[in-house]
mmCIF file of C-alpha atoms in Angstrom:
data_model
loop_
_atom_site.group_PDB
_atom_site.id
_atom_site.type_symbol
_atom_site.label_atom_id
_atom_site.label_comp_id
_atom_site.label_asym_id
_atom_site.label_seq_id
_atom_site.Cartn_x
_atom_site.Cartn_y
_atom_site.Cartn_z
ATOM 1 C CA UNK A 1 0.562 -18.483 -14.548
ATOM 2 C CA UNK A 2 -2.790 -18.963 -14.767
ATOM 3 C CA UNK A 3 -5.695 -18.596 -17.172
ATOM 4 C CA UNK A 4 -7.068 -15.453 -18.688
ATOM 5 C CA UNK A 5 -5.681 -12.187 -20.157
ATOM 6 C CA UNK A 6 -2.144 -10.990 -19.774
ATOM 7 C CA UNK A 7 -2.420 -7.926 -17.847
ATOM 8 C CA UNK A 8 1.450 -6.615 -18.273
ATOM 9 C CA UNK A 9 0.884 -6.506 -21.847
ATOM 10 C CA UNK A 10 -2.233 -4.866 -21.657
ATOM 11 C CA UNK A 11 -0.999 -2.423 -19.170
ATOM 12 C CA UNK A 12 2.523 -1.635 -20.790
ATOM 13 C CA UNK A 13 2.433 -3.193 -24.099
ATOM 14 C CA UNK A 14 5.347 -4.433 -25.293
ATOM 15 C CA UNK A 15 7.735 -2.138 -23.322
ATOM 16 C CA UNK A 16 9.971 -3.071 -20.520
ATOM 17 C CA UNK A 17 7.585 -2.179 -17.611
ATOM 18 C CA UNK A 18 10.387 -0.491 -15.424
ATOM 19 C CA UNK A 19 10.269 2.208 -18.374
ATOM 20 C CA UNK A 20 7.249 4.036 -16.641
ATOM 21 C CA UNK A 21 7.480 6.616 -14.230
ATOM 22 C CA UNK A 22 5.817 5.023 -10.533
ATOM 23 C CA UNK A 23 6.424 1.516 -11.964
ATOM 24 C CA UNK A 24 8.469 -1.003 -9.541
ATOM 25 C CA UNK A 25 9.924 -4.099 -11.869
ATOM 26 C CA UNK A 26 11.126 -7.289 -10.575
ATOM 27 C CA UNK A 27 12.228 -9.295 -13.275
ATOM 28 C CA UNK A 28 13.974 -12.118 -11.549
ATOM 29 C CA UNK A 29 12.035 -13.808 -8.634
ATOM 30 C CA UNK A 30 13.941 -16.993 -8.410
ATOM 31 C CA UNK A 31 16.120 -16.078 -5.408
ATOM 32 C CA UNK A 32 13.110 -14.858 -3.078
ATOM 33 C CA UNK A 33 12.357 -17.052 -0.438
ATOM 34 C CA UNK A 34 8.607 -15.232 0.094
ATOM 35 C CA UNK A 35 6.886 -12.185 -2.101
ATOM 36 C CA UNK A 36 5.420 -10.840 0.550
ATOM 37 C CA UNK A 37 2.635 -7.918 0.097
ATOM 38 C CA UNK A 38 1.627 -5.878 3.610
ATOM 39 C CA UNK A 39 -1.709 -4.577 3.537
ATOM 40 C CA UNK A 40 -3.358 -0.939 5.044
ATOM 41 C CA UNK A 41 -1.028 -0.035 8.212
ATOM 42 C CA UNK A 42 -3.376 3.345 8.603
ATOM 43 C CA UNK A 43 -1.275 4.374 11.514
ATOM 44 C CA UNK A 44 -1.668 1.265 13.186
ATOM 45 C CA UNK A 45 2.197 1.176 14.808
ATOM 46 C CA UNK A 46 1.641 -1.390 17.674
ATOM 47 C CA UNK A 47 -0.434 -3.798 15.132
ATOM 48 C CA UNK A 48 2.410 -3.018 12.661
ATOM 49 C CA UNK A 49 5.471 -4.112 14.966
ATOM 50 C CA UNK A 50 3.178 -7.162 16.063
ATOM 51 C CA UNK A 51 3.017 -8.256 12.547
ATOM 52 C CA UNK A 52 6.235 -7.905 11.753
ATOM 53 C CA UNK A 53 7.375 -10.143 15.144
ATOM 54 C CA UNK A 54 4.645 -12.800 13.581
ATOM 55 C CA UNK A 55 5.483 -13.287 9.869
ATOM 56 C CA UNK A 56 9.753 -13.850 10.042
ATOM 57 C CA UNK A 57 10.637 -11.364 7.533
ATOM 58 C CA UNK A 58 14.227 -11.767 6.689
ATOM 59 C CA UNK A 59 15.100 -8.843 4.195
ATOM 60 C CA UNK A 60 18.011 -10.446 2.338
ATOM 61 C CA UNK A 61 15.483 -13.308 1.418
ATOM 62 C CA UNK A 62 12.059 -12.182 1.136
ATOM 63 C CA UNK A 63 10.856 -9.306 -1.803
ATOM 64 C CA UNK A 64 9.078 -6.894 0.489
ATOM 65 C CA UNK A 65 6.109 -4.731 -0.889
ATOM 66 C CA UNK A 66 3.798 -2.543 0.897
ATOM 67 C CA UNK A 67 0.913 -1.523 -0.609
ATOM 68 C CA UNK A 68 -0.095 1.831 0.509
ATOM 69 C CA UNK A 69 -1.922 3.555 3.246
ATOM 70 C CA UNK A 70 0.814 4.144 5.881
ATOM 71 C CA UNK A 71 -1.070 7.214 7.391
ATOM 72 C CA UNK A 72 -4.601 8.347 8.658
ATOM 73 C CA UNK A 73 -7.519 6.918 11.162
ATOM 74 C CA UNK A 74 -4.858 5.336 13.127
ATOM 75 C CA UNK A 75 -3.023 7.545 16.121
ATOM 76 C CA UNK A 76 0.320 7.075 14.732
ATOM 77 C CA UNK A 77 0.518 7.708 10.809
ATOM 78 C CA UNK A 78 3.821 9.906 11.531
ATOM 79 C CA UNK A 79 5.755 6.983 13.161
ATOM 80 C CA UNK A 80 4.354 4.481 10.724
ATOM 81 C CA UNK A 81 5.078 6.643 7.750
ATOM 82 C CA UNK A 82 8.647 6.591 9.015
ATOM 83 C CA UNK A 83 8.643 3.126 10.010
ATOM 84 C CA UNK A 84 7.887 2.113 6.380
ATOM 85 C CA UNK A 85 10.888 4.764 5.152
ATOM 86 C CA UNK A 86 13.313 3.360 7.268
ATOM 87 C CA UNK A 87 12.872 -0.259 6.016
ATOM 88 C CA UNK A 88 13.028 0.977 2.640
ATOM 89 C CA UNK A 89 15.953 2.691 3.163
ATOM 90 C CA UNK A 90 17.845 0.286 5.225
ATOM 91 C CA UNK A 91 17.194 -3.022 2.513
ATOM 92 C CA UNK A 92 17.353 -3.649 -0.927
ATOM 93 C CA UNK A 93 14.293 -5.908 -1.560
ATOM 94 C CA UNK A 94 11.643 -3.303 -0.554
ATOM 95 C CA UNK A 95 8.872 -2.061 -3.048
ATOM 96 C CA UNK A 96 6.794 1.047 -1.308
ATOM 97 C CA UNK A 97 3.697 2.013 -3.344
ATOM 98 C CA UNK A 98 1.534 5.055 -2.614
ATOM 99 C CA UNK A 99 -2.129 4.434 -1.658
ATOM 100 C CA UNK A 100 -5.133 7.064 -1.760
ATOM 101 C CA UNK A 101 -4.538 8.542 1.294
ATOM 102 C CA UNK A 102 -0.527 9.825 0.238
ATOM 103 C CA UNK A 103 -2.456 10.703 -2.860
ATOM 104 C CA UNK A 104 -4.902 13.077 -0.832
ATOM 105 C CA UNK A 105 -1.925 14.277 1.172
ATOM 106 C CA UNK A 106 -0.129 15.378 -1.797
ATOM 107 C CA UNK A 107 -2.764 16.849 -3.060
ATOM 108 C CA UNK A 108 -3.179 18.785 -0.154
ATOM 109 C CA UNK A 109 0.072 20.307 -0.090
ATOM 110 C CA UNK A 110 0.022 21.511 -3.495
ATOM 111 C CA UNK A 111 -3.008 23.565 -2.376
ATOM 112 C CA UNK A 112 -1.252 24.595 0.609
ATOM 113 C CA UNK A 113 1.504 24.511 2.875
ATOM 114 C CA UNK A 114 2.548 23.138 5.940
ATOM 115 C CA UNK A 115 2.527 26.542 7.371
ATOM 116 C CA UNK A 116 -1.143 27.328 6.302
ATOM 117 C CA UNK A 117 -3.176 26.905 9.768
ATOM 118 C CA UNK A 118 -6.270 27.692 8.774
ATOM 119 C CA UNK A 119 -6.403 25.105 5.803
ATOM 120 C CA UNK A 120 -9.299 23.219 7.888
ATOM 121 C CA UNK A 121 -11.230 21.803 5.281
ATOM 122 C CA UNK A 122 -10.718 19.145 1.887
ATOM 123 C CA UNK A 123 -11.354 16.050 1.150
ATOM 124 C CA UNK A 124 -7.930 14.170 2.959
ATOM 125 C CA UNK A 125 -9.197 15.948 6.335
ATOM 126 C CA UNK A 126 -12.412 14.436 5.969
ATOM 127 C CA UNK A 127 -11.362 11.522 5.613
ATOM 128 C CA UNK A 128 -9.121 11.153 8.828
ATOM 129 C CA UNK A 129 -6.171 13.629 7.602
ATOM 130 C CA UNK A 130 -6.541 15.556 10.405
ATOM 131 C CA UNK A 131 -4.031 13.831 13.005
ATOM 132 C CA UNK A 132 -2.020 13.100 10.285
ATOM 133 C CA UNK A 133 -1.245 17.088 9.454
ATOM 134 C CA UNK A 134 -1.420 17.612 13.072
ATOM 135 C CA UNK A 135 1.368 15.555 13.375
ATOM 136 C CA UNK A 136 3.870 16.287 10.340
ATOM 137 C CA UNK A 137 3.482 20.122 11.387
ATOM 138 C CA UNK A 138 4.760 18.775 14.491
ATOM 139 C CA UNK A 139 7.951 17.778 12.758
ATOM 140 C CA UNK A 140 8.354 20.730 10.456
ATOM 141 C CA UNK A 141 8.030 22.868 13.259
ATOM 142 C CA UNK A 142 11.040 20.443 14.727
ATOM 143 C CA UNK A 143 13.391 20.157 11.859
ATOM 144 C CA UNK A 144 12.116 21.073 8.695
ATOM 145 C CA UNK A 145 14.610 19.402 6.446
ATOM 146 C CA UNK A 146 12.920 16.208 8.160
ATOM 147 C CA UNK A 147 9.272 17.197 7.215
ATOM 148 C CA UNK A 148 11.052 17.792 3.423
ATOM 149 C CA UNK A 149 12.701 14.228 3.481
ATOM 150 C CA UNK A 150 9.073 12.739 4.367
ATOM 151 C CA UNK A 151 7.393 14.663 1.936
ATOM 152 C CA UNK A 152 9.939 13.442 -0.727
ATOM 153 C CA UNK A 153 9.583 9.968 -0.030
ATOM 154 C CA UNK A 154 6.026 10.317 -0.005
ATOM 155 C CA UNK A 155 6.577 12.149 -3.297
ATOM 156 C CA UNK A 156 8.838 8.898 -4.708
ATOM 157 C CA UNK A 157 5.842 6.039 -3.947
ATOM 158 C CA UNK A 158 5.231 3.757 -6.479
ATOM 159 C CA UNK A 159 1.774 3.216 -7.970
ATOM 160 C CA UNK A 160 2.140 -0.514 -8.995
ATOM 161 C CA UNK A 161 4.976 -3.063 -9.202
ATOM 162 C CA UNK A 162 5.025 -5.528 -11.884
ATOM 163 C CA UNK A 163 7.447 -9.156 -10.148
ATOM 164 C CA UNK A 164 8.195 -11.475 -12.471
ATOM 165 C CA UNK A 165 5.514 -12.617 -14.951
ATOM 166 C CA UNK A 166 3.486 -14.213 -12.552
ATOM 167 C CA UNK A 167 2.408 -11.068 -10.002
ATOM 168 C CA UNK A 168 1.193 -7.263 -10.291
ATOM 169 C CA UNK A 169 1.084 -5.406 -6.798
ATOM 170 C CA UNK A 170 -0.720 -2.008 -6.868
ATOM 171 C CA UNK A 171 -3.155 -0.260 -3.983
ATOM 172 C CA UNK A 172 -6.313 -0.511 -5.386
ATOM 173 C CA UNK A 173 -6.740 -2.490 -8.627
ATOM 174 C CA UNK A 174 -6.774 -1.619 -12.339
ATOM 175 C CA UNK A 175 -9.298 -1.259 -15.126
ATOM 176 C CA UNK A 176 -8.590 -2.960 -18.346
ATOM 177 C CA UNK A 177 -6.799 -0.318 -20.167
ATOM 178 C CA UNK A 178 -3.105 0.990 -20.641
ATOM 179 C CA UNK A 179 -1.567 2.195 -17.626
ATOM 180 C CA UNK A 180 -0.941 5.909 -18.794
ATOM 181 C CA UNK A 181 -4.948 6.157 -18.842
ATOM 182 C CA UNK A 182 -5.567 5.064 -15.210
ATOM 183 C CA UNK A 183 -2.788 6.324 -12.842
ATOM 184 C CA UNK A 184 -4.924 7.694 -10.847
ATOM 185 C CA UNK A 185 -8.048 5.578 -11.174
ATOM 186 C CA UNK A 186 -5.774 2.589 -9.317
ATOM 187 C CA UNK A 187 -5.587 4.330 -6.220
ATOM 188 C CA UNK A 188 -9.302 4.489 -5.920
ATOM 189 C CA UNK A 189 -11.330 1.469 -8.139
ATOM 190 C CA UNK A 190 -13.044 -0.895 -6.412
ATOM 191 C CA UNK A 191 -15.911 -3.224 -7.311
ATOM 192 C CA UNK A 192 -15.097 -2.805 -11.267
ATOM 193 C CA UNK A 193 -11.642 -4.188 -10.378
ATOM 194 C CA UNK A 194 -12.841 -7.006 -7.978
ATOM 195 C CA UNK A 195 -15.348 -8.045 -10.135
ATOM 196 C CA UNK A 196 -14.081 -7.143 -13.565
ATOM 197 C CA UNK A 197 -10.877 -8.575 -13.764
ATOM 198 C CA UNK A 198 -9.831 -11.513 -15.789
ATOM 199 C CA UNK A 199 -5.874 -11.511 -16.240
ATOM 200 C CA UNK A 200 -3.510 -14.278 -15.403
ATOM 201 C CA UNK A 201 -1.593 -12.617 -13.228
ATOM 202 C CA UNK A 202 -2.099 -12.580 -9.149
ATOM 203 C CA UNK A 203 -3.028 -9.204 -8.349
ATOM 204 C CA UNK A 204 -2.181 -8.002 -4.574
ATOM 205 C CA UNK A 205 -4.017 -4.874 -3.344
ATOM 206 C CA UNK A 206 -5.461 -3.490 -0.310
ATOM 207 C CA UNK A 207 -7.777 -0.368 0.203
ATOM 208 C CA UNK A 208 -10.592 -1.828 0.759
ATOM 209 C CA UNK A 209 -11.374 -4.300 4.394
ATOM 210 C CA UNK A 210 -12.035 -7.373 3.539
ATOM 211 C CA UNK A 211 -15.624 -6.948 6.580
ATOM 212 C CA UNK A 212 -16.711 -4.325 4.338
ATOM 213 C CA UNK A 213 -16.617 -6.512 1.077
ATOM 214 C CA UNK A 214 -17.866 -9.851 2.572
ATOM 215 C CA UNK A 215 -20.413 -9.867 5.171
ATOM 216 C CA UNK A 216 -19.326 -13.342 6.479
ATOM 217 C CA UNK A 217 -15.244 -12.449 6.490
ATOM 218 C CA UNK A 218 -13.279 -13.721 9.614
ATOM 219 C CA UNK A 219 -10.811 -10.864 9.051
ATOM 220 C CA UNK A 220 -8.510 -12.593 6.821
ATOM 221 C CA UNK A 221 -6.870 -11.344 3.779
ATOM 222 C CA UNK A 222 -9.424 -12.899 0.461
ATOM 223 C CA UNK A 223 -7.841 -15.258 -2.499
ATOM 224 C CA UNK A 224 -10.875 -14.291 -5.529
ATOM 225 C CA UNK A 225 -11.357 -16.869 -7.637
ATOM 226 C CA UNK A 226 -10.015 -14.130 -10.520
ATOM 227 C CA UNK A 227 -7.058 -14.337 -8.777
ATOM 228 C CA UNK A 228 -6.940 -11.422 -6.984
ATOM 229 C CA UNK A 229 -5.617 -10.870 -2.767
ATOM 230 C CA UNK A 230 -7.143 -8.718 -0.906
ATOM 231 C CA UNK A 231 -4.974 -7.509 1.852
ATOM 232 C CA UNK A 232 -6.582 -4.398 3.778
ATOM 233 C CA UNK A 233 -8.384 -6.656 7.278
ATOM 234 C CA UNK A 234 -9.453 -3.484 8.619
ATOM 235 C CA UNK A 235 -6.040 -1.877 10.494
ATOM 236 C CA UNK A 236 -7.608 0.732 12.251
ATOM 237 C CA UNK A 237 -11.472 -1.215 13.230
ATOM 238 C CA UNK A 238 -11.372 -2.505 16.596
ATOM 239 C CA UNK A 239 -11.933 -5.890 15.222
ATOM 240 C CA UNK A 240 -9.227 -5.593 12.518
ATOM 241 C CA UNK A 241 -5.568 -6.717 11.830
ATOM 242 C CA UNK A 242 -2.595 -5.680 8.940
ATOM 243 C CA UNK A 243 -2.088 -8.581 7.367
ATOM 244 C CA UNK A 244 0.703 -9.761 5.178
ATOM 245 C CA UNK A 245 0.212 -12.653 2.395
ATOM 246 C CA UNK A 246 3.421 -14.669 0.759
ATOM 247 C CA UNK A 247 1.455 -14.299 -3.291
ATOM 248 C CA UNK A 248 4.089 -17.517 -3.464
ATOM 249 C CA UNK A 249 2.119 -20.003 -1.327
ATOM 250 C CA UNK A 250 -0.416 -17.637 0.125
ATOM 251 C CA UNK A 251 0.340 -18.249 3.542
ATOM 252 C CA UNK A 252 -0.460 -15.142 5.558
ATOM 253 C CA UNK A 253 0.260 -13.793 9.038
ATOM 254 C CA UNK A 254 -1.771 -10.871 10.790
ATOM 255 C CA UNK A 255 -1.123 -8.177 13.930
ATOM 256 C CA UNK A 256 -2.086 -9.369 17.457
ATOM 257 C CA UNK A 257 -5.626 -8.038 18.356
ATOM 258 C CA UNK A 258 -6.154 -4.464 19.443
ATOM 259 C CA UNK A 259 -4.594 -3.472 23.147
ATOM 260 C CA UNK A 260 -7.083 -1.445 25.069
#
């Protein structure tokens, strides 16, 4: 590990991390060949499958997490949404964790349901929900035990995973303070985390493109010198990719550039 605070500690004290509810805990990373840690997909399926045909993943050797953002500004956020279930489902050494945008989804439905047309307006429509409701009243109209299984696993993300001592993945970041004070705040932080933080552990998150944080980016995902990734490279801008970083050896692999 490297220098600075220990941010497990801080965040869970002395307890056993897995102990909180929407906490992921690796303990033992020796047998992973890669920690790998998948950045925005924001209904990006084409750039999702080409990533996925770049970076090798082998799922009985390589820890899997995805850190958030499945759905919205992208055409596809249904079939990405399920792409992401099914791998979770299918292998054992997959970590899913919820990003703002399954927040604001959730948050919609508890204000209204599925069937509830005229619910045109809130803040997860405004900010690209639109195709996303479109499309999962498509599938309740279809089968709405389906639309119920979605909703559940949406229900079931994680909001940070804690692997090994050496790495915290979570969507947006973390303020220095206990976990049960900020559930919410770490789907949404951003410059108080990039610039604030100060822990020894490598801390993977996405939610914000790296073009919109550095001027001069090249689209790849950022090592900090606080030792922070940043994984969102823009999924759904023209000029974007999803990118996936090995925390291990930060190598990283990206989607092929946008089809017209």
């Amino acid at each position: 590990m490297l220098g600075g605070y220990d941010s497990i500690e801080l965040l869970f004290g002395k307890e056993n991390p897995s102990f909180f509810d929407g906490v992921a805990f690796v303990s033992d990373i020796s047998r992973f060949r890669r920690i790998l840690a998948v950045g925005d997909i924001h209904g990006e399926y084409q750039r999702m499958r080409s990533l996925f045909d770049a970076m090798d993943y082998r799922p009985e050797e390589d820890l899997l997490v995805f850190l958030g953002d499945y759905i919205d500004r992208g055409a596809e956020s249904l079939r990405c949404l399920a792409e992401v279930k099914s791998i979770s489902e299918t292998y054992q050494n997959v970590i899913t964790l919820r990003g703002n945008h399954e927040s604001l989804l959730l948050d919609h439905f508890v204000e209204h349901g599925i069937e509830d047309i005229i619910a045109r307006e809130g803040i997860w429509l405004e900010n690209g929900g639109d195709d996303t409701l479109y499309q999962l009243r498509r599938l309740y109209e279809k089968s709405p035990s389906e639309f119920e299984s979605m909703l559940g696993f949406v229900k079931g993300l994680k909001r940070i995973a804690v692997v090994g001592r050496e790495f915290i993945f979570t969507h947006a970041g973390f303020l220095k303070k206990p976990y049960l004070k900020q559930k919410e705040e770490m789907l949404w932080v951003r410059r108080d985390f990039y610039n604030g933080y100060a822990g020894k552990q490598i801390v993977a998150v996405g939610h914000t493109p790296v073009q919109r944080l550095r001027a001069e980016s090249d689209g790849t995902p950022i090592l900090q010198k606080n030792h922070i990734w940043l994984c969102d490279t823009g999924s759904f801008r023209y000029d974007g990719h999803i990118s996936c970083v090995d925390v291990k050896t930060g190598e990283f692999w990206q989607s092929e550039d946008k089809m017209e």
